[in-house]
Amino acid sequence: MLNLPGDDDLCAVFLTELPVTGAAISIFVGTANETRMGATDDRAIALDEAQFSVGEGPRWDAMRTRAPVIVPDTRAAHLEWPALGTALADAGAAAVFVLPLIVGAVNIGVVEMYHTRPGSLSAPTLLHAQTLTSTTSWALMHSILDEGRRNPGAMTESEPLARREIHQATGMILVQADVSAAEALMLLRAHAFAHEQTLAEAAQAVINRSLNFAAEPDAVSDSAGSEEH
Amino acid sequence: MGFMESTTRASRVSAAFVRIADTLVDEYDVLDLLHTLVDECVGLLDATAAGLMLAGPDGVLQVLASTSEESRLIEVLQQETGAGPCVECYVTGVPITIRDIAGTGDRWPKFKDAAATQGFQSVHAFPLRVRGKTIGAMNLFRIETGELSEEDVAIGQALADVSTISILQERSIRESAIVNDQLQRALNSRILVEQAKGVISEISNVSTNEAFERLRTYARSHRTSLTDTAEAVLGRTLTL
Protein backbone atom coordinates (compact mmCIF):
# COMPACT_ATOMS: atom_id res chain seq x y z
CA MET A 1 0.00 0.00 0.00
CA LEU A 2 1.22 3.43 -0.82
CA ASN A 3 1.58 5.33 2.41
CA LEU A 4 1.16 8.90 1.27
CA PRO A 5 -0.03 11.69 3.52
CA GLY A 6 -3.79 11.28 3.11
CA ASP A 7 -4.49 11.92 -0.54
CA ASP A 8 -8.01 12.89 0.40
CA ASP A 9 -6.63 15.61 2.68
CA LEU A 10 -4.38 16.83 -0.12
CA CYS A 11 -7.46 17.17 -2.33
CA ALA A 12 -9.45 18.94 0.36
CA VAL A 13 -7.05 21.90 0.28
CA PHE A 14 -7.99 22.60 -3.35
CA LEU A 15 -11.65 22.62 -2.41
CA THR A 16 -11.10 24.99 0.51
CA GLU A 17 -8.88 27.40 -1.37
CA LEU A 18 -10.36 27.47 -4.87
CA PRO A 19 -13.78 28.03 -6.42
CA VAL A 20 -14.26 24.37 -7.46
CA THR A 21 -16.85 21.71 -6.64
CA GLY A 22 -14.53 18.74 -6.41
CA ALA A 23 -10.95 17.56 -6.94
CA ALA A 24 -9.04 14.33 -7.52
CA ILE A 25 -5.31 13.61 -7.45
CA SER A 26 -3.66 10.90 -9.55
CA ILE A 27 -0.04 9.87 -9.11
CA PHE A 28 2.04 8.00 -11.67
CA VAL A 29 5.20 7.27 -9.72
CA GLY A 30 5.91 5.21 -6.64
CA THR A 31 5.84 1.53 -5.82
CA ALA A 32 2.94 0.63 -8.05
CA ASN A 33 2.58 1.46 -11.71
CA GLU A 34 -1.14 1.91 -11.42
CA THR A 35 -2.65 5.29 -10.73
CA ARG A 36 -3.45 5.85 -7.11
CA MET A 37 -6.21 8.27 -6.40
CA GLY A 38 -7.41 10.58 -3.73
CA ALA A 39 -10.64 12.43 -4.36
CA THR A 40 -13.15 14.68 -2.66
CA ASP A 41 -16.16 12.93 -4.21
CA ASP A 42 -17.32 10.21 -6.59
CA ARG A 43 -17.87 12.60 -9.49
CA ALA A 44 -14.22 13.66 -9.37
CA ILE A 45 -13.24 9.98 -9.65
CA ALA A 46 -15.71 9.39 -12.49
CA LEU A 47 -14.23 12.29 -14.48
CA ASP A 48 -10.76 10.84 -14.17
CA GLU A 49 -11.94 7.35 -15.12
CA ALA A 50 -13.83 8.61 -18.17
CA GLN A 51 -10.60 10.07 -19.57
CA PHE A 52 -8.48 7.18 -18.43
CA SER A 53 -10.51 4.63 -20.35
CA VAL A 54 -10.49 6.49 -23.68
CA GLY A 55 -6.88 7.64 -23.34
CA GLU A 56 -7.60 11.27 -24.15
CA GLY A 57 -8.87 14.36 -22.39
CA PRO A 58 -7.55 17.28 -20.37
CA ARG A 59 -5.72 15.06 -17.84
CA TRP A 60 -3.62 13.55 -20.62
CA ASP A 61 -2.95 16.94 -22.22
CA ALA A 62 -1.85 18.38 -18.87
CA MET A 63 0.55 15.47 -18.40
CA ARG A 64 1.96 15.76 -21.91
CA THR A 65 2.31 19.55 -22.03
CA ARG A 66 3.24 19.92 -18.33
CA ALA A 67 0.94 22.95 -18.24
CA PRO A 68 -2.55 23.67 -16.88
CA VAL A 69 -5.48 22.68 -19.10
CA ILE A 70 -8.65 24.71 -18.60
CA VAL A 71 -11.96 23.51 -20.01
CA PRO A 72 -14.44 26.32 -19.24
CA ASP A 73 -17.36 24.53 -20.87
CA THR A 74 -17.33 20.74 -21.13
CA ARG A 75 -20.16 20.79 -23.71
CA ALA A 76 -17.52 21.81 -26.25
CA ALA A 77 -15.00 19.16 -25.13
CA HIS A 78 -15.82 16.81 -28.04
CA LEU A 79 -14.33 19.34 -30.47
CA GLU A 80 -10.92 18.89 -28.89
CA TRP A 81 -11.25 15.29 -27.72
CA PRO A 82 -13.61 13.43 -30.10
CA ALA A 83 -13.23 10.06 -28.38
CA LEU A 84 -14.02 11.60 -25.02
CA GLY A 85 -17.11 13.22 -26.50
CA THR A 86 -19.59 14.41 -23.90
CA ALA A 87 -18.32 12.12 -21.14
CA LEU A 88 -17.24 15.01 -18.88
CA ALA A 89 -20.57 16.79 -19.19
CA ASP A 90 -22.42 13.48 -18.79
CA ALA A 91 -20.54 12.88 -15.54
CA GLY A 92 -21.87 16.17 -14.22
CA ALA A 93 -18.94 18.57 -14.70
CA ALA A 94 -19.63 21.86 -16.47
CA ALA A 95 -16.03 23.05 -16.24
CA VAL A 96 -12.79 21.10 -15.71
CA PHE A 97 -9.36 22.36 -14.64
CA VAL A 98 -6.35 20.05 -14.70
CA LEU A 99 -2.92 21.02 -13.32
CA PRO A 100 0.21 18.88 -13.59
CA LEU A 101 2.09 17.87 -10.44
CA ILE A 102 5.74 18.35 -11.38
CA VAL A 103 9.11 18.88 -9.69
CA GLY A 104 11.75 19.88 -12.23
CA ALA A 105 11.50 17.40 -15.09
CA VAL A 106 9.84 14.79 -12.89
CA ASN A 107 6.16 14.22 -13.67
CA ILE A 108 4.44 13.09 -10.49
CA GLY A 109 0.78 13.18 -11.52
CA VAL A 110 -2.16 15.52 -12.01
CA VAL A 111 -4.75 17.40 -9.98
CA GLU A 112 -8.15 17.34 -11.67
CA MET A 113 -10.77 19.82 -10.51
CA TYR A 114 -14.27 20.47 -11.71
CA HIS A 115 -17.18 22.85 -11.25
CA THR A 116 -20.88 22.17 -11.76
CA ARG A 117 -21.23 25.56 -13.46
CA PRO A 118 -19.33 26.51 -16.60
CA GLY A 119 -16.64 29.17 -16.43
CA SER A 120 -12.90 29.70 -16.48
CA LEU A 121 -10.51 30.50 -13.63
CA SER A 122 -9.38 34.13 -13.21
CA ALA A 123 -5.65 34.81 -13.59
CA PRO A 124 -5.07 35.28 -9.82
CA THR A 125 -7.06 32.13 -9.05
CA LEU A 126 -5.07 30.12 -11.57
CA LEU A 127 -1.82 31.43 -10.02
CA HIS A 128 -3.06 30.43 -6.60
CA ALA A 129 -4.00 27.00 -7.95
CA GLN A 130 -0.48 26.64 -9.36
CA THR A 131 1.04 27.54 -6.01
CA LEU A 132 -1.14 24.95 -4.25
CA THR A 133 -0.19 22.41 -6.91
CA SER A 134 3.48 23.14 -6.42
CA THR A 135 3.25 22.73 -2.65
CA THR A 136 1.37 19.47 -3.18
CA SER A 137 4.00 18.27 -5.67
CA TRP A 138 6.82 18.79 -3.18
CA ALA A 139 4.88 17.12 -0.36
CA LEU A 140 4.13 14.12 -2.58
CA MET A 141 7.72 13.97 -3.78
CA HIS A 142 9.01 13.83 -0.21
CA SER A 143 6.59 10.99 0.57
CA ILE A 144 7.40 9.08 -2.61
CA LEU A 145 11.14 9.35 -2.05
CA ASP A 146 10.80 7.95 1.44
CA GLU A 147 8.03 5.47 0.76
CA GLY A 148 8.93 1.78 0.60
CA ARG A 149 12.03 2.03 2.76
CA ARG A 150 12.62 -1.32 4.41
CA ASN A 151 13.77 0.10 7.70
CA PRO A 152 11.48 2.98 8.48
CA GLY A 153 13.42 5.70 10.23
CA ALA A 154 16.80 4.47 9.05
CA MET A 155 18.81 6.63 6.65
CA THR A 156 15.94 8.97 5.90
CA GLU A 157 16.68 12.44 4.68
CA SER A 158 14.61 15.37 5.73
CA GLU A 159 15.61 17.53 2.77
CA PRO A 160 16.31 15.33 -0.25
CA LEU A 161 15.00 17.92 -2.70
CA ALA A 162 17.58 20.43 -1.48
CA ARG A 163 20.43 18.11 -2.49
CA ARG A 164 21.67 19.03 -5.95
CA GLU A 165 23.41 15.72 -6.49
CA ILE A 166 20.06 13.93 -6.46
CA HIS A 167 18.82 16.01 -9.39
CA GLN A 168 22.12 15.72 -11.26
CA ALA A 169 22.10 11.93 -10.82
CA THR A 170 18.49 11.86 -12.06
CA GLY A 171 19.67 13.55 -15.27
CA MET A 172 22.52 11.08 -15.69
CA ILE A 173 20.34 8.05 -15.04
CA LEU A 174 17.64 9.12 -17.47
CA VAL A 175 20.30 9.02 -20.19
CA GLN A 176 21.91 5.77 -18.98
CA ALA A 177 18.67 3.84 -18.69
CA ASP A 178 16.78 5.77 -21.40
CA VAL A 179 13.84 6.41 -19.11
CA SER A 180 11.82 9.41 -17.95
CA ALA A 181 13.05 11.67 -15.17
CA ALA A 182 10.47 10.15 -12.82
CA GLU A 183 11.64 6.62 -13.61
CA ALA A 184 15.28 7.65 -13.22
CA LEU A 185 14.58 9.00 -9.77
CA MET A 186 12.74 5.80 -8.85
CA LEU A 187 15.74 3.73 -10.00
CA LEU A 188 18.00 5.82 -7.79
CA ARG A 189 15.61 5.43 -4.89
CA ALA A 190 15.37 1.67 -5.32
CA HIS A 191 19.16 1.37 -5.38
CA ALA A 192 19.57 3.52 -2.27
CA PHE A 193 17.00 1.53 -0.34
CA ALA A 194 18.39 -1.85 -1.40
CA HIS A 195 21.86 -0.78 -0.28
CA GLU A 196 20.71 1.07 2.82
CA GLN A 197 22.18 4.30 1.53
CA THR A 198 20.72 7.77 1.61
CA LEU A 199 19.56 9.13 -1.72
CA ALA A 200 22.40 11.66 -1.61
CA GLU A 201 24.97 8.89 -1.18
CA ALA A 202 23.59 6.86 -4.07
CA ALA A 203 23.45 10.04 -6.17
CA GLN A 204 27.09 10.83 -5.39
CA ALA A 205 28.06 7.34 -6.57
CA VAL A 206 26.35 8.03 -9.90
CA ILE A 207 28.14 11.38 -10.26
CA ASN A 208 31.48 9.76 -9.39
CA ARG A 209 30.66 7.19 -12.07
CA SER A 210 31.00 4.26 -9.70
CA LEU A 211 27.31 3.49 -10.14
CA ASN A 212 25.67 3.18 -13.55
CA PHE A 213 22.16 2.21 -14.59
CA ALA A 214 22.93 1.61 -18.27
CA ALA A 215 22.05 -2.08 -18.33
CA GLU A 216 20.82 -4.62 -15.83
CA PRO A 217 20.54 -2.13 -13.00
CA ASP A 218 20.57 -4.91 -10.38
CA ALA A 219 23.84 -6.43 -11.50
CA VAL A 220 25.47 -3.03 -11.83
CA SER A 221 24.17 -1.99 -8.46
CA ASP A 222 25.68 -5.03 -6.78
CA SER A 223 29.11 -4.49 -8.22
CA ALA A 224 29.11 -0.76 -7.62
CA GLY A 225 29.51 -1.13 -3.89
CA SER A 226 29.38 1.80 -1.54
CA GLU A 227 32.94 2.94 -1.06
CA GLU A 228 31.81 6.58 -0.91
CA HIS A 229 31.45 6.64 2.82
CA MET B 1 39.76 56.85 0.14
CA GLY B 2 41.10 59.10 -2.60
CA PHE B 3 38.92 60.89 -5.10
CA MET B 4 39.89 58.67 -8.03
CA GLU B 5 39.33 55.55 -6.01
CA SER B 6 35.89 56.61 -4.83
CA THR B 7 34.71 57.64 -8.28
CA THR B 8 35.88 54.33 -9.63
CA ARG B 9 33.99 52.56 -6.88
CA ALA B 10 30.86 54.60 -7.49
CA SER B 11 30.94 53.92 -11.21
CA ARG B 12 31.50 50.21 -10.60
CA VAL B 13 28.56 50.13 -8.19
CA SER B 14 26.27 51.85 -10.64
CA ALA B 15 27.47 49.55 -13.41
CA ALA B 16 26.50 46.57 -11.22
CA PHE B 17 22.98 47.93 -10.80
CA VAL B 18 22.75 48.49 -14.54
CA ARG B 19 23.81 44.92 -15.26
CA ILE B 20 21.18 43.61 -12.86
CA ALA B 21 18.57 45.85 -14.46
CA ASP B 22 19.69 44.56 -17.86
CA THR B 23 18.61 41.04 -16.94
CA LEU B 24 15.08 42.31 -16.36
CA VAL B 25 13.88 42.10 -19.92
CA ASP B 26 10.45 40.71 -20.71
CA GLU B 27 10.07 37.08 -19.71
CA TYR B 28 13.41 37.25 -17.95
CA ASP B 29 14.67 34.24 -16.10
CA VAL B 30 14.97 34.54 -12.34
CA LEU B 31 17.96 32.17 -12.27
CA ASP B 32 19.87 34.40 -14.68
CA LEU B 33 19.12 37.40 -12.47
CA LEU B 34 20.31 35.64 -9.32
CA HIS B 35 23.53 34.48 -10.96
CA THR B 36 24.22 38.04 -12.02
CA LEU B 37 23.57 39.21 -8.46
CA VAL B 38 26.07 36.85 -6.80
CA ASP B 39 28.69 37.52 -9.47
CA GLU B 40 28.33 41.29 -9.05
CA CYS B 41 28.56 41.04 -5.26
CA VAL B 42 31.84 39.14 -5.36
CA GLY B 43 33.21 41.40 -8.08
CA LEU B 44 32.37 44.53 -6.14
CA LEU B 45 32.61 43.65 -2.46
CA ASP B 46 35.29 42.28 -0.20
CA ALA B 47 34.18 38.66 -0.57
CA THR B 48 35.63 35.47 -2.05
CA ALA B 49 32.47 33.56 -2.82
CA ALA B 50 28.74 34.04 -2.66
CA GLY B 51 25.69 31.81 -2.57
CA LEU B 52 22.01 32.58 -2.59
CA MET B 53 19.24 30.47 -1.17
CA LEU B 54 15.47 30.69 -1.42
CA ALA B 55 12.89 28.78 0.60
CA GLY B 56 11.02 25.99 -1.18
CA PRO B 57 7.36 25.05 -0.77
CA ASP B 58 8.52 22.66 1.95
CA GLY B 59 10.11 25.55 3.86
CA VAL B 60 13.61 24.22 3.23
CA LEU B 61 16.22 26.57 1.75
CA GLN B 62 17.51 25.65 -1.71
CA VAL B 63 20.74 26.87 -3.27
CA LEU B 64 19.57 28.90 -6.28
CA ALA B 65 22.75 30.59 -7.39
CA SER B 66 26.43 30.66 -6.46
CA THR B 67 29.62 32.19 -7.78
CA SER B 68 31.02 28.74 -8.41
CA GLU B 69 29.22 25.55 -9.30
CA GLU B 70 32.12 23.60 -7.81
CA SER B 71 30.64 20.96 -5.56
CA ARG B 72 32.86 22.10 -2.70
CA LEU B 73 31.25 25.52 -2.41
CA ILE B 74 27.83 23.98 -2.95
CA GLU B 75 28.52 21.54 -0.14
CA VAL B 76 29.15 24.40 2.28
CA LEU B 77 25.90 26.02 1.18
CA GLN B 78 23.98 22.77 1.35
CA GLN B 79 25.17 22.21 4.90
CA GLU B 80 23.44 25.47 5.59
CA THR B 81 20.07 24.21 4.45
CA GLY B 82 19.90 22.48 7.84
CA ALA B 83 21.44 25.05 10.16
CA GLY B 84 23.79 27.97 9.67
CA PRO B 85 23.95 31.74 9.36
CA CYS B 86 21.89 31.69 6.14
CA VAL B 87 19.03 29.81 7.81
CA GLU B 88 19.22 32.10 10.81
CA CYS B 89 19.16 35.15 8.57
CA TYR B 90 16.17 33.73 6.69
CA VAL B 91 14.27 32.87 9.87
CA THR B 92 14.94 36.15 11.66
CA GLY B 93 14.91 38.40 8.60
CA VAL B 94 17.95 40.36 9.83
CA PRO B 95 21.55 40.33 8.55
CA ILE B 96 23.91 37.94 10.32
CA THR B 97 27.64 38.59 10.52
CA ILE B 98 29.99 35.84 11.66
CA ARG B 99 33.44 37.42 11.90
CA ASP B 100 35.13 34.17 12.90
CA ILE B 101 33.40 30.97 11.81
CA ALA B 102 35.92 28.82 13.68
CA GLY B 103 34.90 30.54 16.88
CA THR B 104 31.22 29.62 16.66
CA GLY B 105 31.63 26.58 18.93
CA ASP B 106 28.96 23.96 18.40
CA ARG B 107 26.33 26.37 17.11
CA TRP B 108 26.43 24.93 13.56
CA PRO B 109 29.04 22.13 13.63
CA LYS B 110 28.45 20.83 10.09
CA PHE B 111 28.58 24.30 8.59
CA LYS B 112 31.69 25.17 10.60
CA ASP B 113 33.54 22.07 9.36
CA ALA B 114 32.47 22.55 5.75
CA ALA B 115 33.51 26.21 5.80
CA ALA B 116 36.87 25.36 7.37
CA THR B 117 37.55 22.81 4.64
CA GLN B 118 37.05 25.57 2.05
CA GLY B 119 39.19 28.07 3.95
CA PHE B 120 36.25 30.39 4.64
CA GLN B 121 36.81 32.23 7.90
CA SER B 122 33.98 34.74 7.97
CA VAL B 123 30.54 35.10 6.45
CA HIS B 124 27.91 37.78 6.07
CA ALA B 125 24.29 36.80 5.39
CA PHE B 126 21.89 39.29 3.80
CA PRO B 127 18.14 38.69 4.03
CA LEU B 128 16.13 38.80 0.80
CA ARG B 129 13.11 40.73 1.95
CA VAL B 130 10.02 42.11 0.35
CA ARG B 131 7.20 43.88 2.16
CA GLY B 132 8.16 42.42 5.50
CA LYS B 133 8.42 38.88 4.20
CA THR B 134 11.79 37.13 3.98
CA ILE B 135 12.03 34.75 1.03
CA GLY B 136 15.64 33.64 1.40
CA ALA B 137 19.15 34.86 2.09
CA MET B 138 22.46 35.54 0.39
CA ASN B 139 25.84 34.58 1.89
CA LEU B 140 29.11 36.35 1.25
CA PHE B 141 32.13 34.30 2.31
CA ARG B 142 35.61 35.66 3.02
CA ILE B 143 38.89 33.88 3.50
CA GLU B 144 39.87 36.29 6.28
CA THR B 145 38.26 36.79 9.66
CA GLY B 146 36.50 40.06 10.38
CA GLU B 147 33.50 42.00 9.16
CA LEU B 148 32.58 43.56 5.88
CA SER B 149 32.94 47.34 5.85
CA GLU B 150 29.77 49.34 6.46
CA GLU B 151 29.86 50.47 2.86
CA ASP B 152 30.11 46.89 1.57
CA VAL B 153 27.19 45.86 3.77
CA ALA B 154 25.11 48.74 2.48
CA ILE B 155 25.92 48.01 -1.18
CA GLY B 156 25.39 44.28 -0.74
CA GLN B 157 22.00 44.79 0.87
CA ALA B 158 20.99 47.31 -1.79
CA LEU B 159 21.89 44.87 -4.57
CA ALA B 160 19.98 42.12 -2.76
CA ASP B 161 16.95 44.39 -2.27
CA VAL B 162 16.84 45.45 -5.91
CA SER B 163 17.02 41.83 -7.01
CA THR B 164 14.32 40.76 -4.59
CA ILE B 165 11.97 43.50 -5.68
CA SER B 166 12.71 42.61 -9.29
CA ILE B 167 11.91 38.96 -8.74
CA LEU B 168 8.64 39.85 -7.17
CA GLN B 169 7.74 42.80 -9.31
CA GLU B 170 4.15 43.72 -9.16
CA ARG B 171 1.73 43.22 -11.98
CA SER B 172 -1.99 43.66 -11.87
CA ILE B 173 -2.33 40.45 -9.94
CA ARG B 174 -2.77 39.63 -6.27
CA GLU B 175 0.55 40.06 -4.46
CA SER B 176 0.92 36.83 -2.56
CA ALA B 177 -0.03 34.80 -5.60
CA ILE B 178 2.59 36.33 -7.87
CA VAL B 179 5.25 36.18 -5.15
CA ASN B 180 4.69 32.49 -4.55
CA ASP B 181 4.42 31.71 -8.23
CA GLN B 182 7.70 33.48 -9.08
CA LEU B 183 9.50 31.77 -6.22
CA GLN B 184 8.30 28.34 -7.18
CA ARG B 185 9.17 28.90 -10.81
CA ALA B 186 12.70 29.82 -9.76
CA LEU B 187 13.03 26.73 -7.56
CA ASN B 188 11.67 24.53 -10.31
CA SER B 189 14.12 26.08 -12.76
CA ARG B 190 17.02 25.30 -10.46
CA ILE B 191 16.00 21.63 -10.34
CA LEU B 192 15.64 21.55 -14.14
CA VAL B 193 19.14 23.01 -14.47
CA GLU B 194 20.60 20.37 -12.14
CA GLN B 195 18.86 17.57 -14.04
CA ALA B 196 20.08 19.02 -17.34
CA LYS B 197 23.62 19.16 -15.95
CA GLY B 198 23.31 15.43 -15.30
CA VAL B 199 22.13 14.78 -18.86
CA ILE B 200 25.02 16.76 -20.38
CA SER B 201 27.52 15.24 -17.99
CA GLU B 202 26.43 11.74 -19.00
CA ILE B 203 26.11 12.26 -22.76
CA SER B 204 29.30 14.29 -23.21
CA ASN B 205 31.29 12.71 -20.38
CA VAL B 206 32.14 15.99 -18.67
CA SER B 207 31.94 17.17 -15.06
CA THR B 208 28.72 18.71 -13.79
CA ASN B 209 30.65 21.95 -13.47
CA GLU B 210 31.60 21.89 -17.15
CA ALA B 211 28.01 20.92 -17.94
CA PHE B 212 26.82 24.10 -16.24
CA GLU B 213 29.31 26.20 -18.17
CA ARG B 214 27.98 24.74 -21.42
CA LEU B 215 24.40 25.51 -20.39
CA ARG B 216 25.29 29.07 -19.46
CA THR B 217 27.40 29.69 -22.56
CA TYR B 218 24.67 28.37 -24.83
CA ALA B 219 21.97 30.41 -23.09
CA ARG B 220 24.03 33.61 -23.34
CA SER B 221 25.14 33.22 -26.92
CA HIS B 222 21.63 32.33 -28.08
CA ARG B 223 19.99 35.02 -25.93
CA THR B 224 17.77 32.49 -24.25
CA SER B 225 17.27 31.63 -20.60
CA LEU B 226 19.02 28.97 -18.55
CA THR B 227 15.62 27.42 -17.87
CA ASP B 228 14.63 27.12 -21.51
CA THR B 229 18.06 25.74 -22.36
CA ALA B 230 17.78 23.17 -19.57
CA GLU B 231 14.34 22.14 -20.78
CA ALA B 232 15.62 21.63 -24.32
CA VAL B 233 18.47 19.48 -23.00
CA LEU B 234 16.07 17.40 -20.91
CA GLY B 235 13.69 17.08 -23.86
CA ARG B 236 16.72 15.85 -25.83
CA THR B 237 16.15 18.41 -28.57
CA LEU B 238 19.48 20.06 -27.70
CA THR B 239 22.84 18.36 -27.10
CA LEU B 240 25.60 20.33 -25.41
mmCIF file with all atom_site columns, N, CA and C in Angstrom, chain B residues 53-56 61 90 127-130 133-137 164 167-168 179 183:
data_model
loop_
_atom_site.group_PDB
_atom_site.id
_atom_site.type_symbol
_atom_site.label_atom_id
_atom_site.label_alt_id
_atom_site.label_comp_id
_atom_site.label_asym_id
_atom_site.label_entity_id
_atom_site.label_seq_id
_atom_site.pdbx_PDB_ins_code
_atom_site.Cartn_x
_atom_site.Cartn_y
_atom_site.Cartn_z
_atom_site.occupancy
_atom_site.B_iso_or_equiv
_atom_site.pdbx_formal_charge
_atom_site.auth_seq_id
_atom_site.auth_comp_id
_atom_site.auth_asym_id
_atom_site.auth_atom_id
_atom_site.pdbx_PDB_model_num
ATOM 1  N N  . MET B 1 53  ? 20.219 31.526 -1.403 1.00 0.00 ? 53  MET B N  1
ATOM 2  C CA . MET B 1 53  ? 19.242 30.465 -1.169 1.00 0.00 ? 53  MET B CA 1
ATOM 3  C C  . MET B 1 53  ? 17.833 31.039 -1.012 1.00 0.00 ? 53  MET B C  1
ATOM 4  N N  . LEU B 1 54  ? 16.870 30.320 -1.573 1.00 0.00 ? 54  LEU B N  1
ATOM 5  C CA . LEU B 1 54  ? 15.467 30.691 -1.417 1.00 0.00 ? 54  LEU B CA 1
ATOM 6  C C  . LEU B 1 54  ? 14.733 29.517 -0.775 1.00 0.00 ? 54  LEU B C  1
ATOM 7  N N  . ALA B 1 55  ? 13.652 29.827 -0.071 1.00 0.00 ? 55  ALA B N  1
ATOM 8  C CA . ALA B 1 55  ? 12.888 28.781 0.603  1.00 0.00 ? 55  ALA B CA 1
ATOM 9  C C  . ALA B 1 55  ? 11.939 28.094 -0.356 1.00 0.00 ? 55  ALA B C  1
ATOM 10 N N  . GLY B 1 56  ? 11.923 26.770 -0.328 1.00 0.00 ? 56  GLY B N  1
ATOM 11 C CA . GLY B 1 56  ? 11.025 25.990 -1.175 1.00 0.00 ? 56  GLY B CA 1
ATOM 12 C C  . GLY B 1 56  ? 9.651  25.865 -0.554 1.00 0.00 ? 56  GLY B C  1
ATOM 13 N N  . LEU B 1 61  ? 15.458 25.708 2.644  1.00 0.00 ? 61  LEU B N  1
ATOM 14 C CA . LEU B 1 61  ? 16.218 26.571 1.748  1.00 0.00 ? 61  LEU B CA 1
ATOM 15 C C  . LEU B 1 61  ? 16.886 25.743 0.651  1.00 0.00 ? 61  LEU B C  1
ATOM 16 N N  . TYR B 1 90  ? 17.485 33.923 7.320  1.00 0.00 ? 90  TYR B N  1
ATOM 17 C CA . TYR B 1 90  ? 16.173 33.727 6.688  1.00 0.00 ? 90  TYR B CA 1
ATOM 18 C C  . TYR B 1 90  ? 15.063 33.717 7.729  1.00 0.00 ? 90  TYR B C  1
ATOM 19 N N  . PRO B 1 127 ? 19.493 39.209 4.284  1.00 0.00 ? 127 PRO B N  1
ATOM 20 C CA . PRO B 1 127 ? 18.136 38.693 4.029  1.00 0.00 ? 127 PRO B CA 1
ATOM 21 C C  . PRO B 1 127 ? 17.602 39.191 2.685  1.00 0.00 ? 127 PRO B C  1
ATOM 22 N N  . LEU B 1 128 ? 16.844 38.354 1.997  1.00 0.00 ? 128 LEU B N  1
ATOM 23 C CA . LEU B 1 128 ? 16.125 38.795 0.800  1.00 0.00 ? 128 LEU B CA 1
ATOM 24 C C  . LEU B 1 128 ? 14.699 39.071 1.249  1.00 0.00 ? 128 LEU B C  1
ATOM 25 N N  . ARG B 1 129 ? 14.370 40.330 1.356  1.00 0.00 ? 129 ARG B N  1
ATOM 26 C CA . ARG B 1 129 ? 13.106 40.726 1.955  1.00 0.00 ? 129 ARG B CA 1
ATOM 27 C C  . ARG B 1 129 ? 12.240 41.476 0.968  1.00 0.00 ? 129 ARG B C  1
ATOM 28 N N  . VAL B 1 130 ? 10.948 41.277 1.103  1.00 0.00 ? 130 VAL B N  1
ATOM 29 C CA . VAL B 1 130 ? 10.016 42.108 0.351  1.00 0.00 ? 130 VAL B CA 1
ATOM 30 C C  . VAL B 1 130 ? 8.759  42.299 1.193  1.00 0.00 ? 130 VAL B C  1
ATOM 31 N N  . LYS B 1 133 ? 8.301  40.326 4.278  1.00 0.00 ? 133 LYS B N  1
ATOM 32 C CA . LYS B 1 133 ? 8.423  38.882 4.197  1.00 0.00 ? 133 LYS B CA 1
ATOM 33 C C  . LYS B 1 133 ? 9.835  38.515 3.719  1.00 0.00 ? 133 LYS B C  1
ATOM 34 N N  . THR B 1 134 ? 10.466 37.572 4.408  1.00 0.00 ? 134 THR B N  1
ATOM 35 C CA . THR B 1 134 ? 11.789 37.131 3.977  1.00 0.00 ? 134 THR B CA 1
ATOM 36 C C  . THR B 1 134 ? 11.629 35.870 3.141  1.00 0.00 ? 134 THR B C  1
ATOM 37 N N  . ILE B 1 135 ? 12.207 35.895 1.931  1.00 0.00 ? 135 ILE B N  1
ATOM 38 C CA . ILE B 1 135 ? 12.026 34.748 1.032  1.00 0.00 ? 135 ILE B CA 1
ATOM 39 C C  . ILE B 1 135 ? 13.289 33.904 0.917  1.00 0.00 ? 135 ILE B C  1
ATOM 40 N N  . GLY B 1 136 ? 14.389 34.392 1.485  1.00 0.00 ? 136 GLY B N  1
ATOM 41 C CA . GLY B 1 136 ? 15.635 33.644 1.396  1.00 0.00 ? 136 GLY B CA 1
ATOM 42 C C  . GLY B 1 136 ? 16.777 34.497 1.920  1.00 0.00 ? 136 GLY B C  1
ATOM 43 N N  . ALA B 1 137 ? 17.997 34.109 1.606  1.00 0.00 ? 137 ALA B N  1
ATOM 44 C CA . ALA B 1 137 ? 19.145 34.864 2.094  1.00 0.00 ? 137 ALA B CA 1
ATOM 45 C C  . ALA B 1 137 ? 20.335 34.656 1.168  1.00 0.00 ? 137 ALA B C  1
ATOM 46 N N  . THR B 1 164 ? 15.527 41.331 -5.176 1.00 0.00 ? 164 THR B N  1
ATOM 47 C CA . THR B 1 164 ? 14.320 40.756 -4.587 1.00 0.00 ? 164 THR B CA 1
ATOM 48 C C  . THR B 1 164 ? 13.076 41.432 -5.132 1.00 0.00 ? 164 THR B C  1
ATOM 49 N N  . ILE B 1 167 ? 12.480 40.302 -8.631 1.00 0.00 ? 167 ILE B N  1
ATOM 50 C CA . ILE B 1 167 ? 11.909 38.958 -8.736 1.00 0.00 ? 167 ILE B CA 1
ATOM 51 C C  . ILE B 1 167 ? 10.404 39.034 -8.551 1.00 0.00 ? 167 ILE B C  1
ATOM 52 N N  . LEU B 1 168 ? 10.029 39.849 -7.593 1.00 0.00 ? 168 LEU B N  1
ATOM 53 C CA . LEU B 1 168 ? 8.635  39.853 -7.168 1.00 0.00 ? 168 LEU B CA 1
ATOM 54 C C  . LEU B 1 168 ? 7.873  41.043 -7.713 1.00 0.00 ? 168 LEU B C  1
ATOM 55 N N  . VAL B 1 179 ? 4.030  36.445 -5.916 1.00 0.00 ? 179 VAL B N  1
ATOM 56 C CA . VAL B 1 179 ? 5.252  36.181 -5.151 1.00 0.00 ? 179 VAL B CA 1
ATOM 57 C C  . VAL B 1 179 ? 5.516  34.685 -5.097 1.00 0.00 ? 179 VAL B C  1
ATOM 58 N N  . LEU B 1 183 ? 8.566  32.543 -7.026 1.00 0.00 ? 183 LEU B N  1
ATOM 59 C CA . LEU B 1 183 ? 9.503  31.775 -6.223 1.00 0.00 ? 183 LEU B CA 1
ATOM 60 C C  . LEU B 1 183 ? 9.538  30.320 -6.665 1.00 0.00 ? 183 LEU B C  1
#
